[in-house]
XYZ file of C-alpha atoms in Angstrom:
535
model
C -120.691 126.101 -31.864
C -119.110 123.312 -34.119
C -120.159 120.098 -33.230
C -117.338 117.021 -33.541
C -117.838 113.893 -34.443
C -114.886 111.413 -33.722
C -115.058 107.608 -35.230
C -112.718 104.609 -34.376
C -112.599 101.326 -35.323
C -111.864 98.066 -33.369
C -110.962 94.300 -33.751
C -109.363 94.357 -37.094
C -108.821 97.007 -39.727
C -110.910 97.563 -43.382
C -114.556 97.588 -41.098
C -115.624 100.455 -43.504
C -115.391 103.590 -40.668
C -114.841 105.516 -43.800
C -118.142 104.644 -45.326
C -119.618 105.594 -42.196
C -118.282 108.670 -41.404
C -119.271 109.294 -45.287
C -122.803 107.791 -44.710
C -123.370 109.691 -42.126
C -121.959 113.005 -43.382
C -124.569 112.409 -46.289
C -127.197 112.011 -43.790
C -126.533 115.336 -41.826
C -125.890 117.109 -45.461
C -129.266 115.510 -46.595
C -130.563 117.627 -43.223
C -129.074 120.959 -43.734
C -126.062 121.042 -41.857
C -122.675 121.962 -43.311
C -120.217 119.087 -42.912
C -116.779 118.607 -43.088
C -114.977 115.965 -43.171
C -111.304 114.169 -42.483
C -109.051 111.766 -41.475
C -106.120 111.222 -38.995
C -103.668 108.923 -40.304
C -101.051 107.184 -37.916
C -98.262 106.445 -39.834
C -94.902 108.513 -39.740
C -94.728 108.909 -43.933
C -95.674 112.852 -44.392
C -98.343 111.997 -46.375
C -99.454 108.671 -48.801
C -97.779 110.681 -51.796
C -94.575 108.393 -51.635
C -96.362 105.287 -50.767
C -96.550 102.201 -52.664
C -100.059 101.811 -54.009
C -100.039 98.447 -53.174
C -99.669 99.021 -49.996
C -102.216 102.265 -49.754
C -104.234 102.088 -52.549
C -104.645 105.278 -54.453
C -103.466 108.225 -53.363
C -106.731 110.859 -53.203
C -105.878 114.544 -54.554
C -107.800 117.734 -53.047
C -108.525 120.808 -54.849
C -105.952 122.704 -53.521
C -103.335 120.176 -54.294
C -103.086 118.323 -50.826
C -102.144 114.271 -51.399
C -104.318 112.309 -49.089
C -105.312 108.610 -47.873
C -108.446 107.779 -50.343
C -110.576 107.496 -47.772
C -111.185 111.309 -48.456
C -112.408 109.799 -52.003
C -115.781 108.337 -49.781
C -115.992 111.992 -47.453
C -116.287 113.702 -51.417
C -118.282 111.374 -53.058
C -121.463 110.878 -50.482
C -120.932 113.985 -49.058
C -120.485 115.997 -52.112
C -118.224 118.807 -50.553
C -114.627 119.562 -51.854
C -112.037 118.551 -49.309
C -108.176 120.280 -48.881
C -105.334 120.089 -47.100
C -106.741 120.186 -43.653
C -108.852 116.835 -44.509
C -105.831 114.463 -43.837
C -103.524 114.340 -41.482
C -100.628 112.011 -40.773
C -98.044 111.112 -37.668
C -95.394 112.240 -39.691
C -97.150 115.294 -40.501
C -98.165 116.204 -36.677
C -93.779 115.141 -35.847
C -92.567 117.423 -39.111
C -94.485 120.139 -38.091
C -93.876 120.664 -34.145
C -89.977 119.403 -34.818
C -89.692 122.402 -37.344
C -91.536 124.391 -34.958
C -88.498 123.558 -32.173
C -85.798 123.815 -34.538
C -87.266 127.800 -34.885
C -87.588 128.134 -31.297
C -91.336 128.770 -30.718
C -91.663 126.653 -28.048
C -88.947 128.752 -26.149
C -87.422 126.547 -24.609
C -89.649 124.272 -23.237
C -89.341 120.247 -22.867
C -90.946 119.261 -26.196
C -93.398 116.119 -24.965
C -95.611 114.181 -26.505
C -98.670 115.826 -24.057
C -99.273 118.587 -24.728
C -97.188 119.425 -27.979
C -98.122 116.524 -30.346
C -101.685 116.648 -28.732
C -102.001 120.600 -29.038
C -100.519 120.245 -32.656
C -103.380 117.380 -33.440
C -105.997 119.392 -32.014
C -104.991 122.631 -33.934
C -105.679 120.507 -36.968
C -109.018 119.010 -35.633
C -110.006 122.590 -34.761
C -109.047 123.708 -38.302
C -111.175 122.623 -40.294
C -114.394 123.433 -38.956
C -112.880 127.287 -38.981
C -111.480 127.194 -42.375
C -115.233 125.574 -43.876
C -117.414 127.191 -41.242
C -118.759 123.738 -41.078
C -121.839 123.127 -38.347
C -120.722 119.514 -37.943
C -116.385 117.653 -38.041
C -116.517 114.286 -38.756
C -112.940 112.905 -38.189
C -112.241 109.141 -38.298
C -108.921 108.161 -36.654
C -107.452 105.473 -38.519
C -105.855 102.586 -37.636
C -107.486 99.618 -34.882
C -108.272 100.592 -31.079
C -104.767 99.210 -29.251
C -102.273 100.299 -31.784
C -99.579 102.172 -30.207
C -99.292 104.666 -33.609
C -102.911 105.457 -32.619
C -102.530 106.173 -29.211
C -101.481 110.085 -29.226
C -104.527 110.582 -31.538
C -106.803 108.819 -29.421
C -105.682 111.173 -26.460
C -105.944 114.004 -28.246
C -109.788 113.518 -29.190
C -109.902 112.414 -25.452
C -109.320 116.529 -25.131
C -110.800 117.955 -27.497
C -114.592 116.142 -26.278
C -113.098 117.697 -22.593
C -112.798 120.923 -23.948
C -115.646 121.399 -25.969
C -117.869 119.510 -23.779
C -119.750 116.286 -24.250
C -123.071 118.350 -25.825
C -120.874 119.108 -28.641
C -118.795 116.114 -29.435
C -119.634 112.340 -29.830
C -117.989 109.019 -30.112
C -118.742 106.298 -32.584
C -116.826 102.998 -32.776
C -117.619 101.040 -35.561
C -116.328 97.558 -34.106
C -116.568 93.730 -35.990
C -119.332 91.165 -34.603
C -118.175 88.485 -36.361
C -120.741 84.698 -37.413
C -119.852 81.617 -36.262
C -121.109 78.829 -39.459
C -120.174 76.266 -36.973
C -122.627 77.434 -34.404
C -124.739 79.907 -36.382
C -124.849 82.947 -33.949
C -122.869 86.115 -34.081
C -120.091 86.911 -31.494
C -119.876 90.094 -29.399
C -117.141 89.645 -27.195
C -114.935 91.053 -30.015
C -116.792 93.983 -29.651
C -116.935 94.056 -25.917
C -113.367 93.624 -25.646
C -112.528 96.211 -28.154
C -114.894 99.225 -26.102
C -113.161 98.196 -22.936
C -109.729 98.960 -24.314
C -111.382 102.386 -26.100
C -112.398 103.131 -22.643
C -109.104 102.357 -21.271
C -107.902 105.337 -22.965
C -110.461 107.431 -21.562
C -112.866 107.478 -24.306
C -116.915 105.882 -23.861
C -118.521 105.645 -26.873
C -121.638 107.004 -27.719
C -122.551 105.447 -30.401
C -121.626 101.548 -31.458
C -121.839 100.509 -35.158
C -121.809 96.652 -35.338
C -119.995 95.723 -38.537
C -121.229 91.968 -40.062
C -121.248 90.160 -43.094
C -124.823 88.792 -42.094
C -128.002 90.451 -41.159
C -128.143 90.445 -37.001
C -131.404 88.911 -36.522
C -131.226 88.675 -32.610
C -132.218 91.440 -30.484
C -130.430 89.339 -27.948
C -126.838 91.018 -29.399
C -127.741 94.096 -29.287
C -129.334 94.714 -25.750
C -126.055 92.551 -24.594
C -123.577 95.134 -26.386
C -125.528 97.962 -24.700
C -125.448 96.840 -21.743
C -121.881 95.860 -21.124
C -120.367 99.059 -23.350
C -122.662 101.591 -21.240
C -124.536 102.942 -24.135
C -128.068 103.525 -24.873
C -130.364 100.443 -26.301
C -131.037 102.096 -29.408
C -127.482 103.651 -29.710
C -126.150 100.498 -31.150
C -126.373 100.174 -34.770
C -126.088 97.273 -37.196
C -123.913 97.894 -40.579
C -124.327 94.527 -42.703
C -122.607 94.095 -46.019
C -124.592 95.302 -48.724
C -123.874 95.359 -52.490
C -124.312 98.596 -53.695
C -121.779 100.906 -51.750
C -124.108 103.758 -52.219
C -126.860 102.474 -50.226
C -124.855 102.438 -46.872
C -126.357 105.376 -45.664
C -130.182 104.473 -46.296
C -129.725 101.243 -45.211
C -127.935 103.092 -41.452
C -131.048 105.394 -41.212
C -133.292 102.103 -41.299
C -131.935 102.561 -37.356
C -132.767 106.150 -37.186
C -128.549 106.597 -37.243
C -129.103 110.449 -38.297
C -131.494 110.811 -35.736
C -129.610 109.744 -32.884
C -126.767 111.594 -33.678
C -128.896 114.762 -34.093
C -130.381 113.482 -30.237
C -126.901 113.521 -28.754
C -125.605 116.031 -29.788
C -129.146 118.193 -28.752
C -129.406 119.760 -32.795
C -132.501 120.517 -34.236
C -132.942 119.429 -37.290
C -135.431 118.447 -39.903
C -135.649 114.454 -41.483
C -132.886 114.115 -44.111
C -134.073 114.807 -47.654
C -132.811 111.703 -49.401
C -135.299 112.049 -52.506
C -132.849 112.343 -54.936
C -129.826 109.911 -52.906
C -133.232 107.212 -52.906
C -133.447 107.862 -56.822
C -130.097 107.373 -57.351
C -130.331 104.456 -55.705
C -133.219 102.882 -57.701
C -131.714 103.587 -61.137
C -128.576 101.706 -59.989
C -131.356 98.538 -59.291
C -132.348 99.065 -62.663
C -129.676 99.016 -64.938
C -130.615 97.153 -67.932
C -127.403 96.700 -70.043
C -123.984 95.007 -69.236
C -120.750 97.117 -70.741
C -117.069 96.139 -70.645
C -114.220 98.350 -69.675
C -110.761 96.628 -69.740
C -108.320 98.978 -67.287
C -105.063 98.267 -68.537
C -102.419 99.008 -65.276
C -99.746 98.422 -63.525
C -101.782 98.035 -59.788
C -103.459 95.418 -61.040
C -102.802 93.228 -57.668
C -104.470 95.796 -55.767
C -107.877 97.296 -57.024
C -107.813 99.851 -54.346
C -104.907 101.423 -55.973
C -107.478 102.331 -58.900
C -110.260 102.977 -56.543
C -111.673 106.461 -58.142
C -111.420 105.298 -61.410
C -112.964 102.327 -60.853
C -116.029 104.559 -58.784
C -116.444 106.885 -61.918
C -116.895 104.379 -64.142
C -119.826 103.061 -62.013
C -121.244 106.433 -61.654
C -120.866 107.115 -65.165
C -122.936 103.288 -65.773
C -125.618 104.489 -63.580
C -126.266 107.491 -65.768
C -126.394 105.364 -68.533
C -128.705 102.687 -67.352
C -125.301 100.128 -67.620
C -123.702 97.992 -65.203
C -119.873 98.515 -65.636
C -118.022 94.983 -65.756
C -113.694 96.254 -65.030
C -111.443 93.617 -67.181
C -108.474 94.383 -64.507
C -105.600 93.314 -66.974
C -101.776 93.764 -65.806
C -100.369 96.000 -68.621
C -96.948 93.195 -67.369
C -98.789 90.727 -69.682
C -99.742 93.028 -72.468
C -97.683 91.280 -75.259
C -97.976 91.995 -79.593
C -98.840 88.085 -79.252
C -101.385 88.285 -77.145
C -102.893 91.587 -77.655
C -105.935 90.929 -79.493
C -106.945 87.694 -77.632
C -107.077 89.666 -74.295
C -108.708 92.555 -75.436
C -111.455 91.282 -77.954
C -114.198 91.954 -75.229
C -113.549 95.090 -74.439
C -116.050 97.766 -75.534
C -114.325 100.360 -74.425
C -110.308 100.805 -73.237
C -109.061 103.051 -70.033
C -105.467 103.691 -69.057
C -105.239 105.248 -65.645
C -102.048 107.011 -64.058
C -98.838 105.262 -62.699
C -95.215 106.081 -62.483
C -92.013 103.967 -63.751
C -91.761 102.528 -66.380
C -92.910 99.183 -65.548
C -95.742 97.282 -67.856
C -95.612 100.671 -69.994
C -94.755 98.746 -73.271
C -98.297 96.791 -72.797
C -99.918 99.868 -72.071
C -98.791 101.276 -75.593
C -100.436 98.119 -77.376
C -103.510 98.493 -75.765
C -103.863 102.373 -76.875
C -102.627 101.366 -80.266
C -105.407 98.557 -80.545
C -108.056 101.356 -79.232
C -107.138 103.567 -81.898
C -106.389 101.922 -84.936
C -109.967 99.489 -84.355
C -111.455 102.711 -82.909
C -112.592 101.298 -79.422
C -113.525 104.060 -77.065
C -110.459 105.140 -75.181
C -109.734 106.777 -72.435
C -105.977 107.860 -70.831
C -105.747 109.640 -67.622
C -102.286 111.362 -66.900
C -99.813 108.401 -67.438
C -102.667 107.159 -69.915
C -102.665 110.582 -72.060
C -99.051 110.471 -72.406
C -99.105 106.209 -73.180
C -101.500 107.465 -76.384
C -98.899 110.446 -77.022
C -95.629 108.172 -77.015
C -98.074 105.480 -79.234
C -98.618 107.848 -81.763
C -95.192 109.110 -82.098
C -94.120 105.741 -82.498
C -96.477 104.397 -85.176
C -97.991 107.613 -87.284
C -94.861 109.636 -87.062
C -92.948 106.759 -87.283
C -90.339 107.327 -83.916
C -89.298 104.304 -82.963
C -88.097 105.634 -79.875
C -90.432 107.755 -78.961
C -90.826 107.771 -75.110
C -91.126 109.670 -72.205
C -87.657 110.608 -70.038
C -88.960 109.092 -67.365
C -88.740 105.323 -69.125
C -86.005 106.078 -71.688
C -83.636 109.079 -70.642
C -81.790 107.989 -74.269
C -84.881 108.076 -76.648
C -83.947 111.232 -79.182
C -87.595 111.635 -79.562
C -88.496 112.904 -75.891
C -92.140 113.219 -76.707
C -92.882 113.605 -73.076
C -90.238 115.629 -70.695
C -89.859 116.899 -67.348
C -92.509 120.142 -66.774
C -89.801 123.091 -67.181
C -89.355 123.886 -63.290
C -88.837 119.713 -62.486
C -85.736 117.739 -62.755
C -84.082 114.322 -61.456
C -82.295 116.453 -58.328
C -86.016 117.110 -56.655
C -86.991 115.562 -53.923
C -89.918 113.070 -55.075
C -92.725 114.073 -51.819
C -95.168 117.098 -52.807
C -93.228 118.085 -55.705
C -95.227 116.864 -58.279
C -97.530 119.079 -60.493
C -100.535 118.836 -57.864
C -104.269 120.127 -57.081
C -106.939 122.064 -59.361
C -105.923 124.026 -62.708
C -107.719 125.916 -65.686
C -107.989 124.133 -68.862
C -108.796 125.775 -71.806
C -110.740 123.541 -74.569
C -111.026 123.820 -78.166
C -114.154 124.214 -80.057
C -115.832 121.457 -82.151
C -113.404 118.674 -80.192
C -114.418 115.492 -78.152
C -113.358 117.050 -75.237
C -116.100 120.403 -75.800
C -118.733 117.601 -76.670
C -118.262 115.855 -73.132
C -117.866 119.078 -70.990
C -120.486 121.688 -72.797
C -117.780 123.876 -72.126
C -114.998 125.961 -73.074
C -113.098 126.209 -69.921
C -113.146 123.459 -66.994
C -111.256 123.150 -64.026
C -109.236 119.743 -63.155
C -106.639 118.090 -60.506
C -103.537 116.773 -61.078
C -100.815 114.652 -60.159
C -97.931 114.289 -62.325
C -94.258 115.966 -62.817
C -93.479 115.153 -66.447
C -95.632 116.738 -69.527
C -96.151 116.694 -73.306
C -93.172 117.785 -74.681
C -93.922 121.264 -76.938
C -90.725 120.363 -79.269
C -92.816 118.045 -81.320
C -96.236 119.733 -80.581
C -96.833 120.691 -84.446
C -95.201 117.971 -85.621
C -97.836 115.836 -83.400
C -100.338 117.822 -84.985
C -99.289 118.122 -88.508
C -99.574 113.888 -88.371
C -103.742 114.377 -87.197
C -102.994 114.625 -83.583
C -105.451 117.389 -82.031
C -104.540 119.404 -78.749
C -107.601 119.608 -77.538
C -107.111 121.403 -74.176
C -104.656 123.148 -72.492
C -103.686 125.826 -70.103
C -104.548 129.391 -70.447
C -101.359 130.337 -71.494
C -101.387 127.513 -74.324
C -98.091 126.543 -72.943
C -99.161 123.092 -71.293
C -100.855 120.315 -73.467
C -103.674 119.092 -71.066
C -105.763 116.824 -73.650
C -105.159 115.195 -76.666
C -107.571 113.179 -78.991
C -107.580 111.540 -82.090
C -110.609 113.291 -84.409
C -111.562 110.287 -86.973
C -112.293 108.256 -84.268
C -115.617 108.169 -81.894
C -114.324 108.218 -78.798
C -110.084 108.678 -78.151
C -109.135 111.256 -75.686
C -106.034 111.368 -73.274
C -106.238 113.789 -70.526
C -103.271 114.811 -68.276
C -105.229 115.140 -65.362
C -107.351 113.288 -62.919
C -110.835 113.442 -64.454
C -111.899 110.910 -61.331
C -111.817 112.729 -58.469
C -114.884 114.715 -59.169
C -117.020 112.044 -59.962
C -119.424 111.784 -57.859
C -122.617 108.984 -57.571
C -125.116 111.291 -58.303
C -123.297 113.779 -60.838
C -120.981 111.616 -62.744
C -117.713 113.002 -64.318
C -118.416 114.595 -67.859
C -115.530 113.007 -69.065
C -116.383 109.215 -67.791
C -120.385 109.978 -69.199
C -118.707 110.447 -72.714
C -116.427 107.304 -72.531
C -118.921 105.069 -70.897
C -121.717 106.063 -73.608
C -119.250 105.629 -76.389
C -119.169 102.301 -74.957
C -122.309 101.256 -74.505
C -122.926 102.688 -78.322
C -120.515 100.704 -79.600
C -121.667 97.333 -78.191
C -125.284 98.348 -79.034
C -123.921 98.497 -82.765
């Protein structure tokens, strides 16, 4: 039978459950088991697709198109499994879904109530998963803080599903704050006491406790007293201390046998976790011997979250390469002709991630016209691909106005337009261009030197695309389409040949990146980098 594995958080939000429910997936991978993974989400938007990122940080895209919080970006990259649409789940998902279910009758005329039609409704989608991966082991972490009323139908419906299945086959983990005192130098674990006691007010005891501190918890003293007043066993509470290397978050939980008691309680057999090649990983990260600068020119700037796979690749990419990765975050806003050269003289290598609007796009352009005409490695990724299109328009064809429609609806040189089934009367949620398509690549191009490959597979997330009516004259100025779809209708890549490293990709290269097998694509930029600065 499945086994579930539910995690919460308590005191204050941003404790890292998603690292541990991604640890510890990578833990239970590492000893056989099939995992899946995902998150509930408790706020009434549909799904993060329409969400600021500076509220939400980036929005994470499955393969089959679903848009979901990023924590699904941790769940992919420790555990190394490909996620979909039944990985994240939202209020206003659970409310869409049983309201359009009344509206078509199938509740037949019953009293729709929060218990047991939102609950049934939640647990159909917990239950989900683990049928649609035939995964031995759910991990779902229910977002949000412990007390939140937006939680609270979530937290009753896990309250079920451990009823129904049984407590041999489902477990509790609360990953809780135990915050240090400077004044007094101790660590506090009322907050965490208080926090369990309001859990278990809603009818859930944990199993397992997962003390979250910015310092090492040096006395035992915390521990036994946590165990003892939150009913769990001694060694069932675990510390999780800042560290500086994400990636070693799940060696550094197994330090207190985590895998092992989890394997205990929920009575599986199971060898030791094989983390040879996770500990390798791990030691080439320690010892990285160069220093490499990547200036991501955005529009999130305020936020680094809202870049957070990009930002992940790149590292990955730097391990690879024996390179620490040092992000210039500079605010395409303050991108001007004046100051162009000043802010990006350090820069060994240029990136321009996705975005919509047209906001800080002008800055964007000088920074892809700087990478190409001093030929500094560059990489654009969806709004970045077009950024280098629109730049090249303007200065090598000469277009003044060359722009996209969705920054200049007046520009007579359109060079990127609305995809043909898209236009301004669409709704804007889950309409975009989204999930994993065929690309198609040309021989003898940058693109075929990353990849080692003539066709690849990529996600997107965009609704406007290079616009065919000045494909050959794009081309005809030294422009090469590099990759596109099967049909050769959609431009997916475009690079510029004389120079090392300049490709712009329409889709989102990032999201399958992962620690240990960094992106293709991110390998290529990050060693043109590192070249170029070793020159």
């Amino acid at each position: 039978m499945t086994k579930y594995i539910f995690v919460t958080g308590g005191v204050v939000s941003g404790l890292g459950k998603g690292i541990t429910a991604a640890s510890l997936g990578r833990l239970l991978k590492a000893r056989g088991f099939k995992v899946a993974a995902q998150k509930l989400d408790p706020y009434v938007n549909v799904d993060p697709g329409t969400m600021s990122p500076f509220q939400h940080g980036e929005v994470y895209v499955t393969e089959d198109g679903a848009e979901t919080d990023l924590d699904l970006g941790h769940y992919e990259r420790f555990i190394d499994e490909n996620l979909n649409r039944y990985s994240n789940l939202t209020t206003g998902k659970v409310f869409f879904n049983v309201i359009s279910k009344e509206r078509k009758g199938e509740y037949l005329g019953e009293t729709v109530q929060y218990i047991p039609h939102i609950t049934n409704e939640i647990k159909e989608f917990i239950y989900s998963v683990g049928k649609k991966t035939n995964a031995d082991i759910v991990i779902t972490e229910i977002g949000g803080t412990t007390g939140d009323l937006e939680s609270q139908v979530f937290i009753e419906a896990i309250r079920q599903v451990h009823h129904e299945v049984g407590s041999e086959n489902a477990l509790f983990i609360h990953v809780t704050l135990v915050p240090y005192l400077q004044g007094s130098g101790e660590h506090k674990s009322k907050p965490t006491q208080h926090s369990v006691k309001e859990l278990q007010g809603m009818g859930i005891s944990p199993d397992i406790i997962v003390l979250r501190s910015d310092e090492p918890i040096e006395d035992e003293s915390i521990f036994r007293k946590i165990a003892n007043f939150c009913n769990v066993k001694p060694d069932c509470v675990i510390e999780n201390r800042t560290i500086s290397v994400l990636y070693e978050a799940p060696l550094m939980l197994e330090e207190s046998h985590f895998s092992d008691i989890v394997c205990r309680e929920l009575h599986l057999d199971a060898p030791a976790p094989d983390l040879t090649e996770w500990k390798a990983m791990i030691e080439r990260i320690h010892n990285r011997n160069k220093t490499v600068t990547i200036a991501m020119v955005g529009k999130y700037m305020q936020l680094h979250d809202a870049y957070l796979s990009v930002a992940e690749a790149l590292r990955h990419a730097g391990y690879q390469h024996s390179a620490k990765v040092e992000i210039e975050w500079i605010d395409s806003e303050t991108v001007t002709k004046e100051n162009r050269d000043a802010v990006l003289k350090n820069a060994d290598g240029i990136l321009v991630p996705g975005g919509f609007g047209n906001r800080g796009t002008e800055g964007m352009i000088l920074a892809a016209e700087y990478a190409r005409i001093n030929n500094i490695p560059y990489l654009g990724i969806c709004l970045g691909m077009q950024i280098a299109v629109i730049e090249f328009a303007r200065d090598v064809l000469g277009f003044a106005d060359a722009n996209s429609r969705e920054f200049d609806e007046n520009s007579k040189h359109k060079v990127i337009d609305f995809m043909p089934d898209q236009n301004d009367e669409i709704a804007k949620g889950g309409t975009l261009r989204l999930g994993s398509y065929p690309c198609y690549i040309e021989d003898g191009t940058q693109m075929q030197r990353c990849y080692g490959a003539s066709v690849i597979s990529e996600r997107h997330r965009h609704r406007y695309e290079f616009n065919n009516e000045f494909r050959e004259e794009l081309i005809n100025a030294g422009l090469v389409v590099s990759g596109t779809s099967p049909d050769k209708r959609l431009v997916e890549t475009v690079e510029i040949p004389g120079n090392d490293f300049y490709i712009g990709v329409q889709f989102h290269p990032e999201f399958k990146s992962r620690p240990n097998k960094p992106h293709p694509l991110f390998l290529g930029f990050v060693g043109a980098a590192v070249e170029k600065k070793e020159k």
